Coordinates of C-alpha atoms in Angstrom, one line a residue:
X1 CA -37.5 2.6 55.0
X2 CA -35.8 0.4 52.4
X3 CA -32.1 -0.2 52.0
X4 CA -30.5 -2.1 49.1
X5 CA -27.2 -3.4 47.9
X6 CA -28.6 -5.8 45.2
X7 CA -27.7 -3.3 42.4
X8 CA -26.8 0.4 42.9
X9 CA -26.9 1.4 46.5
X10 CA -30.5 2.2 47.5
X11 CA -32.0 4.3 50.2
X12 CA -35.7 4.9 49.9
X13 CA -38.3 6.4 52.3
X14 CA -41.9 7.5 51.9
X15 CA -40.7 10.5 49.9
X16 CA -38.8 8.4 47.4
X17 CA -35.1 7.6 46.8
X18 CA -32.5 9.5 48.7
X19 CA -29.2 10.2 46.9
X20 CA -25.8 9.4 48.5
X21 CA -23.6 11.0 45.9
X22 CA -20.2 11.0 47.6
X23 CA -18.3 7.8 46.8
X24 CA -16.7 7.4 50.3
X25 CA -20.1 7.9 51.9
X26 CA -21.5 5.1 49.7
X27 CA -18.7 2.8 50.8
X28 CA -19.3 3.7 54.4
X29 CA -23.1 3.1 54.1
X30 CA -22.6 -0.2 52.4
X31 CA -20.1 -1.4 55.0
X32 CA -22.6 -0.6 57.7
X33 CA -25.5 -2.2 55.9
X34 CA -23.8 -5.6 55.4
X35 CA -23.3 -5.7 59.2
X36 CA -26.6 -4.0 60.0
X37 CA -27.5 -4.0 63.7
X38 CA -23.8 -4.6 64.7
X39 CA -21.2 -2.2 65.9
X40 CA -18.6 -2.0 63.1
X41 CA -15.2 -1.1 64.5
X42 CA -13.7 2.1 63.2
X43 CA -10.6 0.2 61.9
X44 CA -12.8 -2.1 59.8
X45 CA -14.7 0.8 58.3
X46 CA -11.5 2.6 57.5
X47 CA -10.0 -0.5 55.8
X48 CA -13.2 -0.8 53.8
X49 CA -13.6 2.9 52.8
X50 CA -9.9 3.3 51.8
X51 CA -9.4 -0.2 50.4
X52 CA -6.7 -1.3 52.9
X53 CA -4.8 2.0 52.8
X54 CA -6.5 4.4 55.3
X55 CA -4.8 7.7 56.0
X56 CA -3.5 8.7 59.4
X57 CA -6.6 10.9 59.9
X58 CA -9.0 8.1 59.1
X59 CA -10.8 8.3 62.4
X60 CA -11.4 12.0 62.2
X61 CA -12.4 11.8 58.5
X62 CA -14.8 9.0 59.2
X63 CA -16.6 11.1 61.8
X64 CA -17.1 13.8 59.2
X65 CA -18.3 11.2 56.7
X66 CA -20.8 9.8 59.3
X67 CA -22.1 13.3 59.9
X68 CA -22.7 13.9 56.2
X69 CA -24.2 10.5 55.8
X70 CA -26.7 11.2 58.6
X71 CA -27.7 14.3 56.8
X72 CA -28.1 12.5 53.4
X73 CA -30.3 9.9 55.1
X74 CA -32.8 12.4 56.3
X75 CA -34.9 11.1 59.2
X76 CA -33.2 7.7 58.9
X77 CA -30.0 9.4 59.9
X78 CA -31.0 8.9 63.5
X79 CA -30.5 5.2 63.0
X80 CA -26.7 5.7 62.5
X81 CA -25.4 5.6 66.0
X82 CA -21.9 6.3 67.4
X83 CA -20.8 3.5 69.7
X84 CA -17.7 2.8 71.7
X85 CA -15.0 1.9 69.1
X86 CA -17.2 2.2 66.0
X87 CA -20.6 2.8 64.5
X88 CA -23.9 1.0 64.2
X89 CA -26.7 1.3 61.6
X90 CA -30.1 0.2 63.0
X91 CA -31.8 -1.5 60.0
X92 CA -34.4 -4.3 60.3
X93 CA -34.1 -7.4 58.2
X94 CA -37.3 -6.7 56.3
X95 CA -35.9 -3.3 55.3
X96 CA -32.7 -4.7 53.8
X97 CA -32.9 -6.3 50.4
X98 CA -30.1 -8.8 50.9
X99 CA -31.8 -10.2 54.0
X100 CA -35.1 -10.3 52.3
X101 CA -33.5 -12.1 49.4
X102 CA -32.0 -14.8 51.6
X103 CA -35.2 -15.2 53.5
X104 CA -37.2 -15.7 50.3
X105 CA -34.5 -18.1 49.0
X106 CA -34.9 -20.2 52.1
X107 CA -38.7 -20.1 51.9
X108 CA -38.5 -21.3 48.2
X109 CA -36.2 -24.1 49.1
X110 CA -38.5 -25.2 52.0
X111 CA -41.5 -25.2 49.7
X112 CA -39.7 -27.2 47.1
X113 CA -38.7 -29.8 49.7
X114 CA -42.4 -29.9 50.8
X115 CA -43.4 -30.7 47.2
X116 CA -45.1 -27.4 46.7
X117 CA -43.6 -26.1 43.5
X118 CA -46.2 -23.4 43.0
X119 CA -45.4 -21.5 46.1
X120 CA -41.7 -22.2 45.7
X121 CA -41.7 -20.6 42.3
X122 CA -43.5 -17.6 43.7
X123 CA -40.9 -17.1 46.4
X124 CA -38.0 -17.5 43.9
X125 CA -39.6 -15.0 41.6
X126 CA -40.0 -12.6 44.5
X127 CA -36.4 -13.1 45.5
X128 CA -35.0 -12.4 42.0
X129 CA -37.2 -9.3 41.6
X130 CA -35.2 -7.7 44.4
X131 CA -32.1 -7.6 42.1
X132 CA -31.7 -4.3 40.3
X133 CA -28.3 -5.1 38.8
X134 CA -24.9 -6.5 40.0
X135 CA -24.5 -6.2 43.8
X136 CA -22.7 -3.2 45.1
X137 CA -22.1 -2.0 41.5
X138 CA -21.6 1.7 42.5
X139 CA -19.7 1.1 45.7
X140 CA -16.0 2.1 45.3
X141 CA -14.6 -0.5 47.6
X142 CA -12.8 -3.6 46.2
X143 CA -12.4 -4.8 49.8
X144 CA -16.2 -4.9 50.3
X145 CA -16.9 -6.3 46.9
X146 CA -14.5 -9.1 47.3
X147 CA -16.1 -10.0 50.7
X148 CA -19.7 -9.7 49.6
X149 CA -20.4 -10.1 45.9
X150 CA -19.1 -13.7 45.6
X151 CA -21.6 -15.3 48.0
X152 CA -24.4 -13.0 46.8
X153 CA -23.8 -14.1 43.2
X154 CA -23.7 -17.7 44.3
X155 CA -26.9 -17.3 46.2
X156 CA -28.6 -15.7 43.2
X157 CA -27.6 -18.6 41.0
X158 CA -28.9 -21.0 43.6
X159 CA -32.3 -19.2 43.4
X160 CA -32.2 -19.3 39.6
X161 CA -31.7 -23.1 39.7
X162 CA -34.5 -23.5 42.3
X163 CA -36.9 -21.5 40.1
X164 CA -36.0 -23.8 37.2
X165 CA -36.6 -26.9 39.3
X166 CA -40.0 -25.5 40.4
X167 CA -40.8 -24.7 36.8
X168 CA -40.0 -28.3 35.7
X169 CA -42.2 -29.7 38.5
X170 CA -45.0 -27.4 37.3
X171 CA -44.7 -28.7 33.7
X172 CA -43.2 -25.6 32.3
X173 CA -40.3 -27.4 30.5
X174 CA -40.9 -25.9 27.1
X175 CA -40.9 -22.3 28.5
X176 CA -37.6 -23.0 30.3
X177 CA -35.6 -24.1 27.3
X178 CA -34.3 -20.7 26.2
X179 CA -33.4 -19.6 29.6
X180 CA -31.6 -22.8 30.5
X181 CA -29.6 -22.7 27.3
X182 CA -28.4 -19.1 28.1
X183 CA -27.7 -20.1 31.7
X184 CA -25.6 -23.1 30.8
X185 CA -23.6 -21.0 28.3
X186 CA -22.9 -18.4 31.0
X187 CA -22.2 -20.9 33.8
X188 CA -20.8 -24.1 32.2
X189 CA -19.5 -25.3 35.6
X190 CA -23.1 -25.6 37.0
X191 CA -24.0 -29.2 36.6
X192 CA -27.5 -28.8 38.0
X193 CA -28.3 -26.3 35.2
X194 CA -27.1 -28.9 32.6
X195 CA -29.3 -31.6 34.2
X196 CA -32.3 -29.3 34.1
X197 CA -31.7 -28.4 30.4
X198 CA -31.5 -32.2 29.6
X199 CA -34.7 -32.8 31.5
X200 CA -36.5 -30.0 29.8
X201 CA -35.4 -31.2 26.3
X202 CA -36.4 -34.8 27.1
X203 CA -39.9 -33.7 28.3
X204 CA -40.3 -31.5 25.2
X205 CA -39.9 -34.7 23.0
X206 CA -36.3 -33.9 22.0
X207 CA -34.4 -36.9 23.4
X208 CA -31.6 -36.8 20.9
X209 CA -30.8 -33.2 21.8
X210 CA -30.9 -34.0 25.4
X211 CA -28.3 -36.8 24.9
X212 CA -26.2 -34.4 22.7
X213 CA -26.2 -31.9 25.6
X214 CA -24.7 -34.6 27.9
X215 CA -21.9 -35.3 25.5
X216 CA -21.1 -31.6 25.3
X217 CA -21.1 -31.0 29.0
X218 CA -18.9 -34.1 29.6
X219 CA -16.4 -32.6 27.2
X220 CA -16.6 -29.1 28.8
X221 CA -16.0 -30.6 32.3
X222 CA -13.1 -32.7 31.2
X223 CA -11.4 -29.9 29.2
X224 CA -11.9 -27.0 31.7
X225 CA -12.1 -28.7 35.1
X226 CA -10.6 -32.2 34.5
X227 CA -13.5 -34.0 36.0
X228 CA -16.3 -36.3 34.9
X229 CA -20.0 -35.5 35.2
X230 CA -21.3 -35.8 38.7
X231 CA -24.0 -38.2 40.1
X232 CA -27.0 -35.9 39.2
X233 CA -26.0 -35.5 35.6
X234 CA -25.2 -39.3 35.2
X235 CA -28.6 -40.1 36.7
X236 CA -30.5 -37.9 34.3
X237 CA -28.5 -39.3 31.4
X238 CA -29.2 -42.9 32.4
X239 CA -32.9 -42.1 32.9
X240 CA -33.1 -40.6 29.3
X241 CA -31.4 -43.7 27.9
X242 CA -33.9 -46.0 29.7
X243 CA -36.9 -43.7 28.9
X244 CA -37.6 -43.8 32.6
X245 CA -41.2 -42.9 33.4
X246 CA -40.0 -41.0 36.5
X247 CA -38.4 -38.4 34.2
X248 CA -41.6 -37.9 32.2
X249 CA -43.4 -34.5 32.3
X250 CA -45.6 -34.5 35.4
X251 CA -49.3 -34.0 35.3
X252 CA -50.2 -30.7 36.9
X253 CA -49.2 -31.5 40.5
X254 CA -51.8 -31.7 43.1
X255 CA -49.6 -29.5 45.4
X256 CA -49.6 -26.5 43.1
X257 CA -52.4 -24.8 45.0
X258 CA -51.2 -25.9 48.5
X259 CA -51.1 -22.9 50.7
X260 CA -52.7 -20.8 47.9
X261 CA -55.6 -19.0 49.6
X262 CA -58.7 -18.9 47.4
X263 CA -59.9 -15.3 47.8
X264 CA -63.4 -14.1 47.2
X265 CA -63.6 -10.4 47.6
X266 CA -66.5 -9.4 45.3
X267 CA -69.2 -7.2 46.9
X268 CA -72.7 -8.8 47.0
X269 CA -74.5 -9.2 43.8
X270 CA -77.6 -7.0 43.3
X271 CA -80.7 -9.3 43.4
X272 CA -82.7 -6.7 41.6
X273 CA -80.2 -6.2 38.7
X274 CA -82.2 -5.5 35.6
X275 CA -81.4 -4.7 31.9
X276 CA -78.1 -4.4 30.1
X277 CA -79.0 -7.6 28.3
X278 CA -76.6 -7.2 25.4
X279 CA -73.7 -6.2 27.7
X280 CA -74.4 -9.1 30.1
X281 CA -74.4 -11.6 27.3
X282 CA -71.2 -10.2 25.7
X283 CA -69.2 -10.1 28.9
X284 CA -70.6 -13.5 30.1
X285 CA -69.5 -15.2 26.8
X286 CA -66.1 -13.7 26.9
X287 CA -65.5 -14.6 30.6
X288 CA -66.6 -18.2 29.9
X289 CA -64.2 -18.4 27.0
X290 CA -61.3 -16.9 28.9
X291 CA -61.9 -19.0 32.0
X292 CA -62.1 -22.2 29.9
X293 CA -58.6 -21.5 28.7
X294 CA -59.1 -23.2 25.4
X295 CA -57.4 -21.3 22.6
X296 CA -56.7 -18.2 24.7
X297 CA -53.1 -17.0 24.7
X298 CA -53.7 -14.0 27.0
X299 CA -56.1 -13.0 29.8
X300 CA -59.3 -11.3 29.1
X301 CA -59.2 -7.5 29.9
X302 CA -62.6 -5.7 29.6
X303 CA -63.1 -2.0 30.3
X304 CA -66.7 -0.9 31.1
X305 CA -67.1 2.8 30.7
X306 CA -69.9 5.3 30.9
X307 CA -71.2 8.5 32.5
X308 CA -71.4 8.8 36.2
X309 CA -74.3 6.8 37.6
X310 CA -74.6 4.6 34.4
X311 CA -74.4 1.4 36.5
X312 CA -70.9 0.3 35.6
X313 CA -70.1 -1.1 39.0
X314 CA -73.5 -2.9 39.2
X315 CA -73.0 -4.5 35.8
X316 CA -69.4 -5.7 36.5
X317 CA -70.4 -7.1 39.9
X318 CA -73.4 -8.9 38.4
X319 CA -71.4 -10.6 35.5
X320 CA -68.5 -11.4 37.9
X321 CA -70.9 -13.3 40.2
X322 CA -72.4 -15.1 37.3
X323 CA -68.9 -16.2 36.1
X324 CA -67.7 -17.5 39.4
X325 CA -67.8 -21.2 38.5
X326 CA -65.4 -20.5 35.6
X327 CA -62.7 -19.0 38.0
X328 CA -62.2 -21.6 40.7
X329 CA -59.0 -20.0 42.0
X330 CA -60.9 -17.0 43.3
X331 CA -62.0 -13.4 42.7
X332 CA -60.1 -10.3 43.7
X333 CA -61.8 -6.9 44.0
X334 CA -60.4 -3.3 44.5
X335 CA -62.1 0.1 44.6
X336 CA -59.4 2.2 42.9
X337 CA -61.3 5.5 43.7
X338 CA -60.0 7.0 40.5
X339 CA -62.7 9.6 40.3
X340 CA -61.9 10.9 43.8
X341 CA -59.2 13.3 44.9
X342 CA -57.1 10.6 46.6
X343 CA -57.2 7.4 44.5
X344 CA -55.9 4.0 45.7
X345 CA -52.3 3.4 44.5
X346 CA -51.4 0.2 42.6
X347 CA -48.7 -0.3 45.3
X348 CA -51.3 -0.4 48.1
X349 CA -53.8 -2.5 46.1
X350 CA -51.2 -5.1 45.2
X351 CA -50.2 -5.4 48.8
X352 CA -53.8 -6.2 49.7
X353 CA -54.1 -8.7 46.8
X354 CA -50.9 -10.5 47.9
X355 CA -52.1 -10.8 51.4
X356 CA -55.4 -12.1 50.2
X357 CA -53.5 -14.8 48.1
X358 CA -51.8 -16.0 51.2
X359 CA -48.4 -14.2 51.0
X360 CA -47.1 -13.5 54.5
X361 CA -46.9 -9.8 55.2
X362 CA -43.2 -10.1 56.2
X363 CA -42.3 -11.1 52.6
X364 CA -44.6 -8.8 50.6
X365 CA -42.2 -6.8 48.4
X366 CA -41.5 -3.2 49.2
X367 CA -41.6 -1.8 45.6
X368 CA -44.4 -1.9 43.2
X369 CA -42.7 -3.7 40.3
X370 CA -41.7 -6.6 42.6
X371 CA -45.3 -6.8 43.9
X372 CA -46.6 -6.9 40.3
X373 CA -44.1 -9.6 39.4
X374 CA -45.1 -11.8 42.4
X375 CA -48.8 -11.1 41.8
X376 CA -48.6 -12.4 38.2
X377 CA -46.4 -15.3 39.2
X378 CA -49.0 -16.4 41.8
X379 CA -51.8 -16.2 39.2
X380 CA -49.8 -18.0 36.5
X381 CA -51.5 -21.3 35.6
X382 CA -54.6 -20.4 37.6
X383 CA -58.0 -19.1 36.8
X384 CA -58.7 -16.0 38.8
X385 CA -61.0 -13.1 38.2
X386 CA -59.8 -9.6 39.1
X387 CA -62.3 -6.7 39.3
X388 CA -60.9 -3.2 39.4
X389 CA -63.6 -0.5 40.0
X390 CA -63.3 3.2 39.2
X391 CA -60.0 3.4 37.4
X392 CA -58.5 6.8 36.6
X393 CA -56.5 5.8 33.5
X394 CA -54.6 2.9 31.9
X395 CA -51.5 3.5 34.1
X396 CA -53.7 3.2 37.2
X397 CA -54.7 -0.4 36.4
X398 CA -51.8 -1.8 34.3
X399 CA -49.7 -3.1 37.3
X400 CA -52.8 -4.8 38.6
X401 CA -53.6 -6.9 35.6
X402 CA -52.9 -10.6 35.4
X403 CA -50.6 -11.8 32.6
X404 CA -51.4 -15.5 32.2
X405 CA -54.2 -17.0 30.1
X406 CA -57.1 -18.4 32.1
X407 CA -57.3 -15.2 34.1
X408 CA -59.6 -12.2 33.5
X409 CA -59.9 -8.6 34.6
X410 CA -63.0 -6.4 34.6
X411 CA -62.3 -2.7 34.8
X412 CA -64.7 0.2 35.3
X413 CA -63.9 3.7 34.4
X414 CA -65.5 7.0 33.5
X415 CA -63.4 7.1 30.3
X416 CA -62.8 4.3 27.8
X417 CA -59.1 3.9 28.8
X418 CA -57.9 4.0 25.2
X419 CA -54.3 3.6 26.4
X420 CA -55.0 0.1 27.8
X421 CA -54.0 -1.8 24.7
X422 CA -55.8 -5.1 23.9
X423 CA -58.7 -4.4 26.2
X424 CA -62.3 -5.2 25.1
X425 CA -64.4 -2.0 25.4
X426 CA -68.0 -2.0 26.7
X427 CA -69.5 1.5 26.8
X428 CA -72.8 2.0 28.8
X429 CA -75.2 4.6 27.5
X430 CA -78.6 5.3 29.0
X431 CA -80.8 2.3 29.7
X432 CA -83.4 1.8 26.9
X433 CA -86.9 2.9 27.7
X434 CA -88.2 -0.7 28.0
X435 CA -85.4 -1.7 30.4
X436 CA -85.9 1.5 32.4
X437 CA -89.5 0.6 32.9
X438 CA -88.7 -3.0 33.7
X439 CA -86.2 -1.8 36.4
X440 CA -88.7 0.5 38.0
X441 CA -91.4 -2.2 37.9
X442 CA -89.0 -4.6 39.7
X443 CA -88.3 -2.1 42.4
X444 CA -92.0 -1.2 42.9
X445 CA -93.6 -4.6 42.4
X446 CA -95.8 -5.7 39.6
X447 CA -99.1 -4.6 41.0
X448 CA -98.1 -1.0 41.6
X449 CA -96.3 -0.8 38.3
X450 CA -99.4 -2.1 36.5
X451 CA -101.6 0.5 38.2
X452 CA -99.8 3.5 36.7
X453 CA -98.2 2.4 33.5
X454 CA -98.2 5.9 31.9
X455 CA -96.7 7.5 35.0
X456 CA -94.1 4.8 35.2
X457 CA -93.1 5.5 31.6
X458 CA -92.9 9.2 32.4
X459 CA -90.7 8.6 35.4
X460 CA -88.3 6.5 33.3
X461 CA -88.1 9.3 30.7
X462 CA -87.5 12.0 33.3
X463 CA -84.6 9.9 34.7
X464 CA -83.1 9.7 31.2
X465 CA -82.3 6.0 31.5
X466 CA -79.8 6.7 34.3
X467 CA -79.7 3.6 36.5
X468 CA -78.7 5.5 39.6
X469 CA -81.6 7.9 39.3
X470 CA -84.0 5.0 38.5
X471 CA -82.8 3.1 41.6
X472 CA -83.3 6.2 43.9
X473 CA -86.8 6.8 42.5
X474 CA -87.8 3.2 42.9
X475 CA -86.4 3.0 46.4
X476 CA -88.2 6.2 47.4
X477 CA -91.5 5.1 46.0
X478 CA -91.1 1.6 47.6
X479 CA -90.6 3.3 51.0
X480 CA -93.8 5.4 50.5
X481 CA -96.6 3.1 49.5
X482 CA -99.1 5.9 49.7
X483 CA -97.4 8.0 47.0
X484 CA -98.6 7.9 43.5
X485 CA -95.9 7.5 40.9
X486 CA -97.1 10.7 39.2
X487 CA -96.4 12.6 42.4
X488 CA -92.7 11.9 42.0
X489 CA -92.9 12.7 38.3
X490 CA -94.3 16.1 39.1
X491 CA -91.4 16.8 41.5
X492 CA -88.8 15.8 39.0
X493 CA -90.3 17.8 36.2
X494 CA -89.1 21.0 38.0
X495 CA -85.5 21.4 36.9
X496 CA -84.7 23.6 39.8
X497 CA -85.5 20.8 42.3
X498 CA -84.9 17.6 40.3
X499 CA -81.5 16.9 41.7
X500 CA -82.7 17.5 45.2
X501 CA -85.2 14.8 44.7
X502 CA -82.6 12.3 43.5
X503 CA -80.9 11.7 46.8
X504 CA -81.5 8.9 49.2
X505 CA -79.0 8.1 52.0
X506 CA -75.6 7.6 50.3
X507 CA -77.1 7.5 46.9
X508 CA -76.9 11.0 45.4
X509 CA -77.0 11.8 41.7
X510 CA -75.6 15.3 42.2
X511 CA -72.7 14.0 44.2
X512 CA -71.8 11.5 41.5
X513 CA -71.9 14.1 38.8
X514 CA -69.7 16.4 41.0
X515 CA -67.1 13.7 41.3
X516 CA -67.2 13.2 37.6
X517 CA -66.3 16.9 37.1
X518 CA -63.6 17.0 39.8
X519 CA -60.8 15.7 37.5
X520 CA -61.5 18.3 34.8
X521 CA -59.4 21.4 34.4
X522 CA -61.2 24.7 35.1
X523 CA -61.5 25.7 31.4
X524 CA -63.2 22.4 30.6
X525 CA -65.5 22.8 33.6
X526 CA -66.5 26.3 32.4
X527 CA -67.2 24.8 29.0
X528 CA -69.4 22.1 30.5
X529 CA -71.5 24.8 32.2
X530 CA -71.7 27.1 29.1
X531 CA -72.6 24.4 26.6
X532 CA -75.6 23.5 28.7
X533 CA -77.1 26.8 27.8
X534 CA -77.7 25.7 24.2
X535 CA -81.4 25.8 23.3
X536 CA -81.6 22.0 23.2
X537 CA -79.6 19.2 24.8
X538 CA -77.7 18.6 21.6
X539 CA -74.7 20.7 20.8
X540 CA -73.1 20.9 17.4
X541 CA -69.6 22.3 16.5
X542 CA -71.0 25.6 15.3
X543 CA -73.1 26.2 18.5
X544 CA -70.2 25.1 20.7
X545 CA -67.7 27.4 19.0
X546 CA -70.2 30.3 19.3
X547 CA -70.9 29.7 23.0
X548 CA -67.2 29.2 23.9
X549 CA -65.8 31.9 21.8
X550 CA -63.4 29.5 20.2
X551 CA -62.6 28.1 16.8
X552 CA -64.5 25.0 15.7
X553 CA -61.3 23.0 16.0
X554 CA -60.7 24.1 19.6
X555 CA -64.4 23.7 20.5
X556 CA -64.3 20.1 19.2
X557 CA -61.4 19.3 21.4
X558 CA -63.3 20.5 24.4
X559 CA -66.4 18.5 23.4
X560 CA -64.2 15.4 23.0
X561 CA -62.7 15.9 26.5
X562 CA -66.2 16.1 28.0
X563 CA -67.3 13.0 26.1
X564 CA -64.2 11.1 27.3
X565 CA -65.2 12.1 30.8
X566 CA -68.7 10.7 30.4
X567 CA -70.3 14.1 30.7
X568 CA -71.5 14.3 27.1
X569 CA -72.6 11.6 24.7
X570 CA -71.3 11.6 21.1
X571 CA -74.3 10.9 19.0
X572 CA -72.5 11.3 15.6
X573 CA -69.4 13.1 14.3
X574 CA -69.6 16.7 15.3
X575 CA -72.8 16.4 17.5
X576 CA -72.9 15.8 21.2
X577 CA -75.7 15.5 23.7
X578 CA -76.3 16.2 27.3
X579 CA -78.4 13.5 29.0
X580 CA -81.4 15.1 30.7
X581 CA -80.1 15.0 34.3
X582 CA -76.6 15.9 33.3
X583 CA -77.9 19.0 31.6
X584 CA -80.0 19.9 34.6
X585 CA -76.8 19.6 36.7
X586 CA -74.8 21.8 34.4
X587 CA -77.5 24.5 34.2
X588 CA -77.9 24.4 38.0
X589 CA -74.2 25.2 38.3
X590 CA -74.5 28.1 35.9
X591 CA -77.4 29.5 37.9
X592 CA -75.9 29.2 41.3
X593 CA -72.1 29.6 40.6
X594 CA -71.7 31.5 37.4
X595 CA -68.2 31.5 35.9
X596 CA -66.8 34.9 35.0
X597 CA -66.2 35.3 31.4
X598 CA -62.5 35.4 30.4
X599 CA -61.2 37.8 27.9
X600 CA -61.7 36.8 24.3
X601 CA -63.5 37.8 21.1
X602 CA -66.8 36.5 22.3
X603 CA -66.6 37.3 26.0
X604 CA -69.6 39.6 26.0
X605 CA -71.7 36.9 24.4
X606 CA -70.6 34.3 27.1
X607 CA -71.2 36.8 29.9
X608 CA -74.7 37.4 28.6
X609 CA -75.4 33.7 28.5
X610 CA -74.1 33.2 32.0
X611 CA -75.9 36.2 33.4

């Protein structure tokens, strides 16, 4: 459960937010939350709910409000207990945003005192991310707002100042200028903010502006409060006049990474990785440039797409391992399971990433946006590589992407993720014939490959350049030294049994193809089956329209959906191709599970093709 007062009143469980629409019930809930775990006397609650003017029937009416509030809270209603003389709401500190906020504020202050501005900044960012608007903004109780909003607003400003202090210690003075100008205008009485603005200006090479700010704040304090600048402001002013080296911009502090765990989550590299020469070179060069940080204003985001079994994961793992030295702050990895029925949510993945980066579980944010904010804050100024395997779409990965230059993310997906703006696309087609033969030779050993060069070439051709199929064939032959390569070629030549042969332990071409079709709607799946009945593996618009009984425009949309899913390859405008094993899979489905023809102008033709 999650309860919040830092903005509109919030109650959220696993099913989402729960509404508390009645105004008096919101006031009652807020009054219980700010004294969570304590028995709140009926008189205090009545005074809060009715703003100091409770009716004579207040006790009875409160009982009714409590009953309705329990119902509104759902299962959490059991936490609202009736006690002698009052009521108690059982909420743990980690479930209440105000308590989590103060805990994070205290952690930030502690890290700042320990000269650890990197972790301090992360805690402050996390604390501020909990605020969704003015505290108690929709709670109709002036009594409660007077008692609570003042100290909460003060605590928030304290965190804002702490974050600015940490930012200055991290050398982010130029980035802070705009924010500090706005803050001093909104809170002219906060001398610490003025001192921070003067420091940021001085470190940005704007000494005269920094001195002018001091003159302005001295005038403001004299006119509005009748006081002179305090010790901190006078000290900064004097340091600027003396050009004191202690006020100069720091080199990147040695303590920035203190407590920052350097994760390395990549799966093992494949020692027999072969081929994809152009793609390896392209990604390697881009990763080297991004990790170097020179001239890069944004992180590298690369999307590797291709049909099921094309070797997307193997390629990304291989180049990620090769680029390790350029990303000394670690490598994060997540299998998003986007092609499976239950994919990993960004919320869950971010929780794992934050734990891997050393964030205590007790302060991992409860909502996804706050987790993303903290994740990006932790990676700011660092060089970390993030690998996101098997993404469903752009929305699936967007919260998991780093934002700062020097970082990089490698994403694999069945589709090209066109909605992921700014990403570098890498699409994997079949392995070329020479790389397919080289891959098989590496799996079999040079002597055995040299003994049957023609059969090896035939095996590569039968596999259609699909890395998963090549790996299964190579592993099967390596496990059976007595088999001739041509023996497996003969087995695979029979389309009826080809996919049965391409299975070894957890490696299964048919299963991978099936997962690739799982996300498609039924009409598109039927089209995938029917189009495989074309006389060759290549399908043009006219043939597709005839087989599907649709107009060329509608047929082209279906073909594009299949190509986007990696089930067809677009060779040229208007012409699409089934790779050999994908066609065998589609035709197998037609033979064993024929789809009934749906009504339409060409239904008899489709029925004949299927039957």
